[in-house]
CSV table of C-alpha atoms and ligand atoms in Angstrom, one decimal:
chain,number,residue,atom,x,y,z
A,1,MET,CA,-12.1,19.8,5.8
A,2,TRP,CA,-15.3,19.2,4.0
A,3,ARG,CA,-14.0,16.2,2.3
A,4,THR,CA,-12.7,14.6,5.4
A,5,ARG,CA,-16.0,15.2,7.3
A,6,SER,CA,-17.9,13.5,4.4
A,7,CYS,CA,-15.4,10.6,4.5
A,8,ALA,CA,-15.9,10.2,8.2
A,9,ARG,CA,-19.7,10.1,7.8
A,10,ARG,CA,-19.5,7.2,5.4
A,11,LEU,CA,-17.5,5.1,7.8
A,12,GLU,CA,-19.2,2.9,10.3
A,13,THR,CA,-19.1,4.9,13.5
A,14,GLY,CA,-17.2,3.3,16.3
A,15,SER,CA,-14.9,1.1,14.1
A,16,VAL,CA,-11.3,1.4,15.2
A,17,CYS,CA,-8.4,2.4,13.0
A,18,ILE,CA,-4.8,2.0,14.0
A,19,SER,CA,-2.8,5.1,13.2
A,20,PRO,CA,0.9,4.9,14.2
A,21,THR,CA,0.9,8.6,14.7
A,22,TYR,CA,-2.2,8.9,16.7
A,23,ASN,CA,-2.4,5.4,18.3
A,24,GLU,CA,-5.9,4.0,18.4
A,25,LEU,CA,-8.7,6.3,17.6
A,26,GLU,CA,-12.3,6.0,16.6
A,27,ILE,CA,-12.2,5.8,12.8
A,28,ASP,CA,-14.1,9.0,12.1
A,29,GLU,CA,-11.7,11.0,14.3
A,30,PHE,CA,-8.7,9.4,12.6
A,31,THR,CA,-10.1,10.1,9.2
A,32,MET,CA,-10.8,13.7,10.1
A,33,ILE,CA,-7.4,14.3,11.5
A,34,SER,CA,-5.4,12.7,8.6
A,35,GLY,CA,-7.6,14.0,5.8
A,36,ALA,CA,-7.8,17.5,7.2
A,37,THR,CA,-4.1,17.9,7.7
A,38,TYR,CA,-3.3,16.4,4.3
A,39,HIS,CA,-5.8,18.7,2.6
A,40,LEU,CA,-4.2,21.7,4.3
A,41,GLN,CA,-0.7,20.6,3.5
A,42,ARG,CA,-1.6,20.2,-0.2
A,43,GLN,CA,-3.8,23.3,-0.5
A,44,TYR,CA,-1.6,25.8,1.3
A,45,GLY,CA,1.8,24.1,1.3
A,46,LEU,CA,1.9,23.8,5.1
A,47,SER,CA,4.1,21.5,7.1
A,48,PRO,CA,2.4,18.5,8.7
A,49,VAL,CA,2.7,20.2,12.1
A,50,LEU,CA,1.3,23.5,11.0
A,51,ALA,CA,-1.5,21.7,9.1
A,52,CYS,CA,-2.4,19.9,12.3
A,53,HIS,CA,-2.5,23.1,14.2
A,54,GLU,CA,-4.5,24.9,11.5
A,55,ALA,CA,-7.0,22.1,11.3
A,56,GLY,CA,-7.8,22.7,15.0
A,57,ILE,CA,-7.6,18.9,15.5
A,58,PHE,CA,-6.8,19.1,19.2
A,59,VAL,CA,-9.6,21.5,19.8
A,60,ARG,CA,-12.1,19.0,18.6
A,61,GLY,CA,-12.4,16.7,21.5
A,62,SER,CA,-8.9,15.2,21.4
A,63,THR,CA,-7.6,13.1,24.3
A,64,ARG,CA,-4.6,14.1,26.5
A,65,LYS,CA,-2.6,11.4,24.7
A,66,ASP,CA,-3.3,13.1,21.3
A,67,ARG,CA,-2.4,16.5,22.7
A,68,HIS,CA,0.9,15.1,24.0
A,69,SER,CA,1.7,13.6,20.6
A,70,HIS,CA,0.9,17.0,19.0
A,71,ASP,CA,3.4,18.7,21.4
A,72,ASP,CA,6.0,16.0,20.5
A,73,ARG,CA,5.4,16.8,16.9
A,74,LEU,CA,6.0,20.5,17.4
A,75,GLN,CA,9.2,19.9,19.2
A,76,ALA,CA,10.3,17.3,16.8
A,77,GLU,CA,9.9,19.4,13.7
A,78,GLU,CA,13.1,21.4,14.4
A,79,LYS,CA,15.1,18.2,14.9
A,80,ILE,CA,14.1,16.3,11.9
A,81,THR,CA,16.8,15.7,9.3
A,82,MET,CA,15.4,13.0,7.2
A,83,LYS,CA,16.4,13.4,3.6
A,84,LEU,CA,14.0,12.5,0.9
A,85,HIS,CA,14.3,12.4,-2.9
A,86,LYS,CA,11.0,12.5,-4.9
A,87,LEU,CA,11.1,10.2,-7.9
A,88,ALA,CA,10.2,11.6,-11.3
A,89,SER,CA,6.8,10.1,-11.5
A,90,PRO,CA,3.4,10.7,-9.8
A,91,LEU,CA,4.3,8.4,-7.0
A,92,GLY,CA,7.4,7.3,-5.2
A,93,SER,CA,10.1,8.9,-3.0
A,94,GLU,CA,13.5,7.5,-2.0
A,95,ILE,CA,14.2,8.0,1.7
A,96,LEU,CA,17.9,8.6,2.3
A,97,ASP,CA,20.0,8.2,5.5
A,98,ILE,CA,17.7,5.8,7.3
A,99,ASP,CA,18.9,2.5,8.7
A,100,LEU,CA,15.9,0.3,9.2
A,101,SER,CA,17.9,-2.1,11.4
A,102,ARG,CA,18.1,0.6,14.1
A,103,PRO,CA,15.3,2.0,16.2
A,104,ILE,CA,13.4,4.9,14.6
A,105,ASP,CA,12.3,7.7,16.9
A,106,ASP,CA,8.7,8.8,16.8
A,107,ALA,CA,9.4,12.1,15.1
A,108,THR,CA,11.3,10.5,12.2
A,109,PHE,CA,8.7,7.8,11.9
A,110,ARG,CA,6.0,10.3,11.5
A,111,GLN,CA,8.0,11.9,8.7
A,112,ILE,CA,8.3,8.6,7.0
A,113,ASP,CA,4.6,7.9,7.5
A,114,ASP,CA,3.6,11.3,6.1
A,115,ALA,CA,5.9,10.9,3.1
A,116,PHE,CA,4.3,7.5,2.5
A,117,SER,CA,0.8,8.9,2.5
A,118,GLU,CA,1.8,11.6,0.1
A,119,ARG,CA,3.9,9.5,-2.3
A,120,SER,CA,2.4,6.0,-2.0
A,121,VAL,CA,5.7,4.2,-2.7
A,122,LEU,CA,8.8,4.6,-0.6
A,123,VAL,CA,12.3,3.2,-1.4
A,124,PHE,CA,15.0,2.6,1.2
A,125,ARG,CA,18.4,1.5,-0.4
A,126,ASP,CA,21.3,-0.5,1.1
A,127,GLN,CA,19.4,-2.0,4.1
A,128,VAL,CA,20.6,-5.0,6.1
A,129,MET,CA,17.7,-6.2,8.3
A,130,THR,CA,17.0,-9.4,10.2
A,131,PRO,CA,13.5,-10.8,9.9
A,132,ALA,CA,12.8,-9.5,13.4
A,133,GLN,CA,13.8,-6.0,12.4
A,134,HIS,CA,11.7,-6.2,9.2
A,135,VAL,CA,8.7,-7.3,11.3
A,136,GLU,CA,9.3,-4.5,13.9
A,137,PHE,CA,9.6,-1.8,11.3
A,138,SER,CA,6.4,-3.1,9.5
A,139,ARG,CA,4.5,-3.1,12.8
A,140,ARG,CA,4.9,0.6,13.1
A,141,PHE,CA,2.4,0.9,10.3
A,142,GLY,CA,-0.2,-1.4,11.8
A,143,GLY,CA,-0.9,-5.0,12.6
A,144,LEU,CA,0.5,-7.6,10.3
A,145,GLU,CA,-1.3,-10.2,8.1
A,146,ILE,CA,-0.5,-13.8,8.0
A,147,HIS,CA,-0.8,-14.9,4.3
A,148,VAL,CA,-3.2,-17.7,3.4
A,149,LEU,CA,-0.4,-19.6,1.7
A,150,LYS,CA,1.1,-20.9,4.9
A,151,GLN,CA,3.6,-23.1,3.1
A,152,TYR,CA,5.5,-20.0,2.0
A,153,LEU,CA,5.9,-18.3,5.4
A,154,LEU,CA,9.3,-17.9,6.9
A,155,ALA,CA,10.0,-20.4,9.6
A,156,ASP,CA,9.6,-18.7,13.0
A,157,PHE,CA,8.3,-15.5,11.3
A,158,PRO,CA,4.8,-16.2,9.9
A,159,GLU,CA,4.4,-12.4,9.2
A,160,ILE,CA,7.0,-12.8,6.5
A,161,LEU,CA,5.9,-14.2,3.1
A,162,LEU,CA,8.6,-15.5,0.8
A,163,ILE,CA,8.4,-14.6,-2.8
A,164,SER,CA,10.8,-16.6,-4.9
A,165,ASN,CA,11.6,-18.8,-7.9
A,166,VAL,CA,14.2,-20.7,-5.8
A,167,VAL,CA,13.6,-24.5,-5.5
A,168,GLU,CA,15.2,-26.4,-2.7
A,169,ASN,CA,15.0,-30.2,-2.4
A,170,GLY,CA,12.4,-30.2,-5.2
A,171,LYS,CA,10.2,-27.7,-3.3
A,172,PRO,CA,9.7,-24.0,-4.1
A,173,VAL,CA,10.8,-21.9,-1.1
A,174,GLY,CA,8.3,-19.1,-1.9
A,175,ILE,CA,5.5,-18.1,-4.3
A,176,ALA,CA,7.0,-18.0,-7.7
A,177,ASP,CA,4.1,-16.4,-9.5
A,178,ALA,CA,3.3,-13.6,-7.0
A,179,GLY,CA,2.4,-10.4,-8.7
A,180,GLN,CA,3.0,-11.2,-12.4
A,181,GLN,CA,-0.2,-9.6,-13.3
A,182,TRP,CA,-1.3,-6.1,-12.2
A,183,HIS,CA,-2.9,-6.2,-8.8
A,184,THR,CA,-3.1,-4.6,-5.4
A,185,ASP,CA,-2.5,-6.9,-2.4
A,186,LEU,CA,-5.5,-8.5,-0.7
A,187,SER,CA,-8.2,-6.7,-2.6
A,188,TYR,CA,-10.0,-10.0,-2.4
A,189,VAL,CA,-10.6,-9.7,1.3
A,190,GLU,CA,-13.1,-7.6,3.1
A,191,ILE,CA,-10.5,-5.4,4.9
A,192,PRO,CA,-7.6,-5.3,2.4
A,193,SER,CA,-4.1,-4.5,3.3
A,194,ARG,CA,-2.9,-1.0,4.0
A,195,CYS,CA,0.6,-1.5,2.6
A,196,SER,CA,3.2,-4.2,1.9
A,197,ILE,CA,6.9,-3.9,2.6
A,198,LEU,CA,9.2,-5.9,0.4
A,199,TYR,CA,12.9,-6.6,1.2
A,200,ALA,CA,15.2,-7.8,-1.7
A,201,LYS,CA,17.5,-10.6,-0.6
A,202,GLN,CA,18.5,-12.0,-4.0
A,203,ILE,CA,17.8,-10.6,-7.4
A,204,PRO,CA,18.7,-11.7,-10.9
A,205,GLU,CA,22.1,-10.6,-12.2
A,206,PRO,CA,21.7,-7.4,-14.3
A,207,GLY,CA,22.9,-7.5,-17.9
A,208,PRO,CA,25.1,-4.7,-19.4
A,209,ASP,CA,22.2,-2.5,-20.1
A,210,LYS,CA,19.2,-4.2,-18.5
A,211,THR,CA,18.0,-5.2,-15.1
A,212,TYR,CA,15.7,-8.2,-14.6
A,213,GLY,CA,12.8,-8.8,-12.2
A,214,ASP,CA,11.8,-5.1,-11.9
A,215,THR,CA,8.5,-4.2,-10.3
A,216,CYS,CA,6.2,-1.5,-11.8
A,217,PHE,CA,3.9,0.6,-9.7
A,218,VAL,CA,1.1,2.9,-10.9
A,219,SER,CA,-0.8,5.6,-9.0
A,220,THR,CA,-4.5,4.7,-9.0
A,221,ALA,CA,-5.2,8.1,-7.5
A,222,ALA,CA,-3.5,9.9,-10.4
A,223,ALA,CA,-5.4,7.6,-12.8
A,224,TYR,CA,-8.7,8.6,-11.1
A,225,ASP,CA,-7.8,12.3,-11.3
A,226,ALA,CA,-7.2,11.9,-15.1
A,227,LEU,CA,-10.7,10.6,-15.8
A,228,ASP,CA,-13.3,13.0,-17.1
A,229,PRO,CA,-15.8,14.2,-14.5
A,230,GLU,CA,-18.8,12.3,-16.0
A,231,MET,CA,-16.9,9.0,-15.9
A,232,GLN,CA,-15.8,9.8,-12.3
A,233,LYS,CA,-19.4,10.3,-11.4
A,234,TYR,CA,-20.6,7.1,-13.1
A,235,LEU,CA,-17.8,5.0,-11.6
A,236,GLY,CA,-18.7,6.4,-8.2
A,237,THR,CA,-22.0,4.6,-8.3
A,238,LEU,CA,-20.5,1.1,-9.1
A,239,LYS,CA,-19.3,-1.8,-7.0
A,240,ALA,CA,-17.1,-4.7,-8.1
A,241,ARG,CA,-16.6,-8.3,-7.1
A,242,HIS,CA,-13.1,-9.5,-6.2
A,243,SER,CA,-11.8,-13.1,-5.8
A,244,TYR,CA,-8.5,-14.6,-5.0
A,245,LEU,CA,-9.5,-17.5,-7.3
A,246,LYS,CA,-9.9,-15.4,-10.5
A,247,ARG,CA,-7.1,-17.1,-12.3
A,248,PRO,CA,-6.6,-20.5,-10.6
A,249,HIS,CA,-4.3,-21.7,-13.3
A,250,VAL,CA,-1.7,-19.0,-12.7
A,251,ARG,CA,-1.9,-18.8,-8.9
A,252,ALA,CA,-0.4,-21.1,-6.3
A,253,LYS,CA,-2.9,-24.0,-5.6
A,254,LEU,CA,-5.1,-23.6,-2.5
A,255,SER,CA,-6.3,-26.5,-0.4
A,256,GLU,CA,-10.1,-26.7,0.1
A,257,GLU,CA,-9.5,-25.3,3.6
A,258,GLN,CA,-7.5,-22.3,2.2
A,259,LYS,CA,-10.3,-21.6,-0.3
A,260,LYS,CA,-12.8,-21.3,2.5
A,261,GLN,CA,-10.6,-18.6,4.0
A,262,VAL,CA,-10.9,-16.4,0.9
A,263,PRO,CA,-14.6,-16.0,-0.1
A,264,GLU,CA,-15.5,-13.4,-2.8
A,265,VAL,CA,-16.0,-9.8,-1.6
A,266,ILE,CA,-17.5,-6.7,-3.1
A,267,HIS,CA,-15.9,-3.3,-2.9
A,268,PRO,CA,-16.7,0.1,-4.4
A,269,VAL,CA,-15.1,0.7,-7.9
A,270,ILE,CA,-13.7,4.0,-6.6
A,271,ARG,CA,-12.4,3.9,-3.1
A,272,THR,CA,-11.3,6.9,-0.9
A,273,HIS,CA,-7.9,6.9,0.6
A,274,PRO,CA,-8.4,6.7,4.4
A,275,VAL,CA,-5.5,9.2,5.1
A,276,THR,CA,-5.4,11.6,2.2
A,277,GLY,CA,-9.0,11.5,1.1
A,278,ARG,CA,-8.0,11.1,-2.5
A,279,LYS,CA,-10.2,8.9,-4.7
A,280,CYS,CA,-8.5,5.8,-6.2
A,281,ILE,CA,-9.6,3.4,-8.9
A,282,TYR,CA,-10.0,0.0,-7.1
A,283,VAL,CA,-10.4,-2.5,-9.9
A,284,ASN,CA,-7.4,-4.7,-10.8
A,285,GLU,CA,-6.6,-7.3,-13.4
A,286,SER,CA,-5.7,-10.1,-11.0
A,287,PHE,CA,-8.7,-10.1,-8.6
A,288,THR,CA,-11.6,-8.1,-10.0
A,289,THR,CA,-14.1,-10.6,-11.5
A,290,GLU,CA,-17.2,-8.5,-12.2
A,291,ILE,CA,-18.8,-5.1,-12.0
A,292,VAL,CA,-21.9,-5.8,-10.0
A,293,GLY,CA,-25.2,-5.2,-11.9
A,294,LEU,CA,-23.7,-5.1,-15.5
A,295,GLY,CA,-24.0,-7.8,-18.1
A,296,LYS,CA,-20.9,-10.0,-18.6
A,297,GLU,CA,-19.8,-8.3,-21.8
A,298,GLU,CA,-20.2,-4.8,-20.4
A,299,SER,CA,-18.6,-5.7,-17.1
A,300,ASP,CA,-15.5,-7.3,-18.8
A,301,ALA,CA,-15.2,-4.3,-21.1
A,302,LEU,CA,-15.2,-1.8,-18.2
A,303,ILE,CA,-12.8,-3.8,-16.1
A,304,LEU,CA,-10.4,-4.0,-19.1
A,305,GLN,CA,-10.8,-0.3,-19.9
A,306,LEU,CA,-10.1,0.7,-16.2
A,307,CYS,CA,-7.1,-1.6,-16.0
A,308,GLU,CA,-5.6,-0.3,-19.2
A,309,HIS,CA,-6.2,3.2,-18.1
A,310,CYS,CA,-4.4,2.6,-14.8
A,311,GLN,CA,-1.5,0.9,-16.5
A,312,SER,CA,-0.7,3.9,-18.6
A,313,GLU,CA,3.0,5.0,-18.5
A,314,GLN,CA,2.1,8.5,-17.2
A,315,PHE,CA,1.0,7.0,-13.8
A,316,MET,CA,4.0,4.6,-13.5
A,317,TYR,CA,7.2,4.1,-11.6
A,318,ARG,CA,9.4,1.2,-12.5
A,319,HIS,CA,11.7,0.0,-9.7
A,320,LYS,CA,15.0,-1.6,-10.6
A,321,TRP,CA,16.0,-3.7,-7.7
A,322,ARG,CA,19.3,-3.9,-5.9
A,323,VAL,CA,20.0,-6.4,-3.1
A,324,GLY,CA,19.2,-4.6,0.2
A,325,ASP,CA,16.4,-2.5,-1.2
A,326,VAL,CA,13.3,-2.2,1.0
A,327,LEU,CA,10.3,-0.9,-0.9
A,328,MET,CA,6.8,-0.2,0.6
A,329,TRP,CA,3.7,0.5,-1.3
A,330,ASP,CA,0.2,1.7,-0.5
A,331,ASN,CA,-2.4,-0.9,-1.5
A,332,CYS,CA,-5.2,1.7,-1.9
A,333,SER,CA,-3.5,4.2,-4.1
A,334,THR,CA,-1.4,1.9,-6.2
A,335,GLN,CA,-1.3,-1.3,-8.3
A,336,HIS,CA,1.8,-3.2,-9.1
A,337,LEU,CA,3.3,-5.8,-11.4
A,338,ALA,CA,6.4,-8.0,-10.9
A,339,VAL,CA,8.0,-8.3,-14.3
A,340,ALA,CA,8.7,-12.0,-15.1
A,341,ASP,CA,11.6,-11.5,-17.6
A,342,TYR,CA,14.2,-13.9,-16.0
A,343,GLY,CA,14.7,-17.6,-16.1
A,344,PRO,CA,14.7,-20.3,-13.3
A,345,GLU,CA,18.5,-20.2,-13.2
A,346,GLN,CA,18.4,-16.6,-12.0
A,347,ALA,CA,17.5,-16.7,-8.3
A,348,ARG,CA,15.2,-14.0,-7.0
A,349,LEU,CA,14.2,-14.0,-3.3
A,350,MET,CA,12.1,-11.3,-1.6
A,351,ASN,CA,10.7,-11.2,1.9
A,352,ARG,CA,7.3,-9.5,2.3
A,353,THR,CA,5.3,-8.2,5.2
A,354,THR,CA,1.7,-7.2,4.7
A,355,VAL,CA,0.2,-4.5,6.9
A,356,ARG,CA,-3.5,-4.7,7.8
A,357,GLY,CA,-5.7,-2.0,6.5
A,358,THR,CA,-9.1,-0.4,7.4
A,359,ALA,CA,-12.6,-0.8,5.9
A,360,VAL,CA,-13.0,0.2,2.3
A,361,PHE,CA,-15.2,3.2,1.5
B,1,AKG,O1,8.1,-9.7,-6.4
B,1,AKG,C1,7.7,-8.5,-6.7
B,1,AKG,O2,8.4,-7.7,-7.2
B,1,AKG,C2,6.4,-8.1,-6.2
B,1,AKG,C3,5.6,-9.1,-5.6
B,1,AKG,C4,4.2,-8.8,-5.5
B,1,AKG,O3,3.6,-8.5,-6.5
B,1,AKG,C5,3.5,-8.9,-4.2
B,1,AKG,O4,4.2,-9.1,-3.2
B,1,AKG,O5,2.3,-8.6,-4.2
C-alpha cells in the first residue's frame, strides 16, 4: 500500500491511464488499485479478488462502474477455468486452452491480464487468428501504436507491423533487422509501449536438435532485485537518454520526415512498473545512448555494465517458436533479443501489434 501510494504521488495528477480491468481511471487511482492488489497478492498469497477486497479499493472513492466490475470479479472467480503453466524462469507463463480467435469474456480476460502483470511474458500456442482478431485481442490491453516505419505495416491493418526477412518483387515485406540487439520496444519515445503481441506466421525449419530464430527475454525486474542496495540507490538518482537512431547502420533507414517523429527522450534509469510497483532497469543496448550528467567514458561503461547484468542467463527465458504461437511481453519489465541465426533462404514472418503505455516514472 505504501509503495503504491508513493508511486501515485510521483505521477502527474489527472493524467489518464487505460486499464482494461478498470476502464479509464485517473492515473493515481489506477496505480493505487493495481499496485495495492498486486502487493497483497504477493505478500499474503491472496487471489486477485480477495486482494482487491482487502485493499479496500472500492471504499476509497470508487465509481459505480468500478464497484460493478468488482462484483463481476467476485462472481467470475468461481467460474474461471483458465489453465496456466509457469515457465521455469523468472518470467513467462504459457496460457493453455484459450482460443484467441474467439471472444474472451471479461472474467477470463482479467485472469490473462493479471497473469501478464505477474509473469511479464505470456505464450499462447496453436493459434489461428485473422489480422482483425489479432488487433481486437491486442486492443483489450490498450490503444495500439502505428509504427513509424509505415512501409512495413500490413495493408488495411496499420496496427500490425510485419517483421520478416522475406523479399517479394525485390522489396522486403517487413523489418528484417527488428530486435537483433537487446531492447525494449519504443523506449525511444516519451510514452513507451506497454506491451507487444507477436504472432508467428512462418518460422525457419528446425534442425534435428536445434531451432532457429528463437527470441530471448530477460526480466529487468529480477535484474533490478539482484543489484546490491547501494547500487539500486545510486541508479535511482540517474536518468538516461534514448534514441531510435542510436545505430543507424543496423536499423531500417528513416526518411527525414520519419526522423522528426522520433526525437531523443530522457527516462529514469530505474523505472517503476505501473501495475506491480516493481522497479525495473530501463537501459537497453539498442536505444540508450547516454547516462545524463556522466562523462562519455563513465556513461558508456555504466550502460554496458547494466546491459550485461540484465542479459544474464539467470533472468532469461528463450522462446523456441512454432507457427501459430502468440507471445506477448511487457515492455517495462523485460528486454528481448531476436536471435539472427538463420539465412535468407529460411523464411520468417511475424505480425506484431504494439500496445500504448503510460508515462514513465
Ligand atoms: O522477431 C522477433 O522475434 C522479435 C522482434 C522484436 O524484437 C520486436 O518486435 O521488437
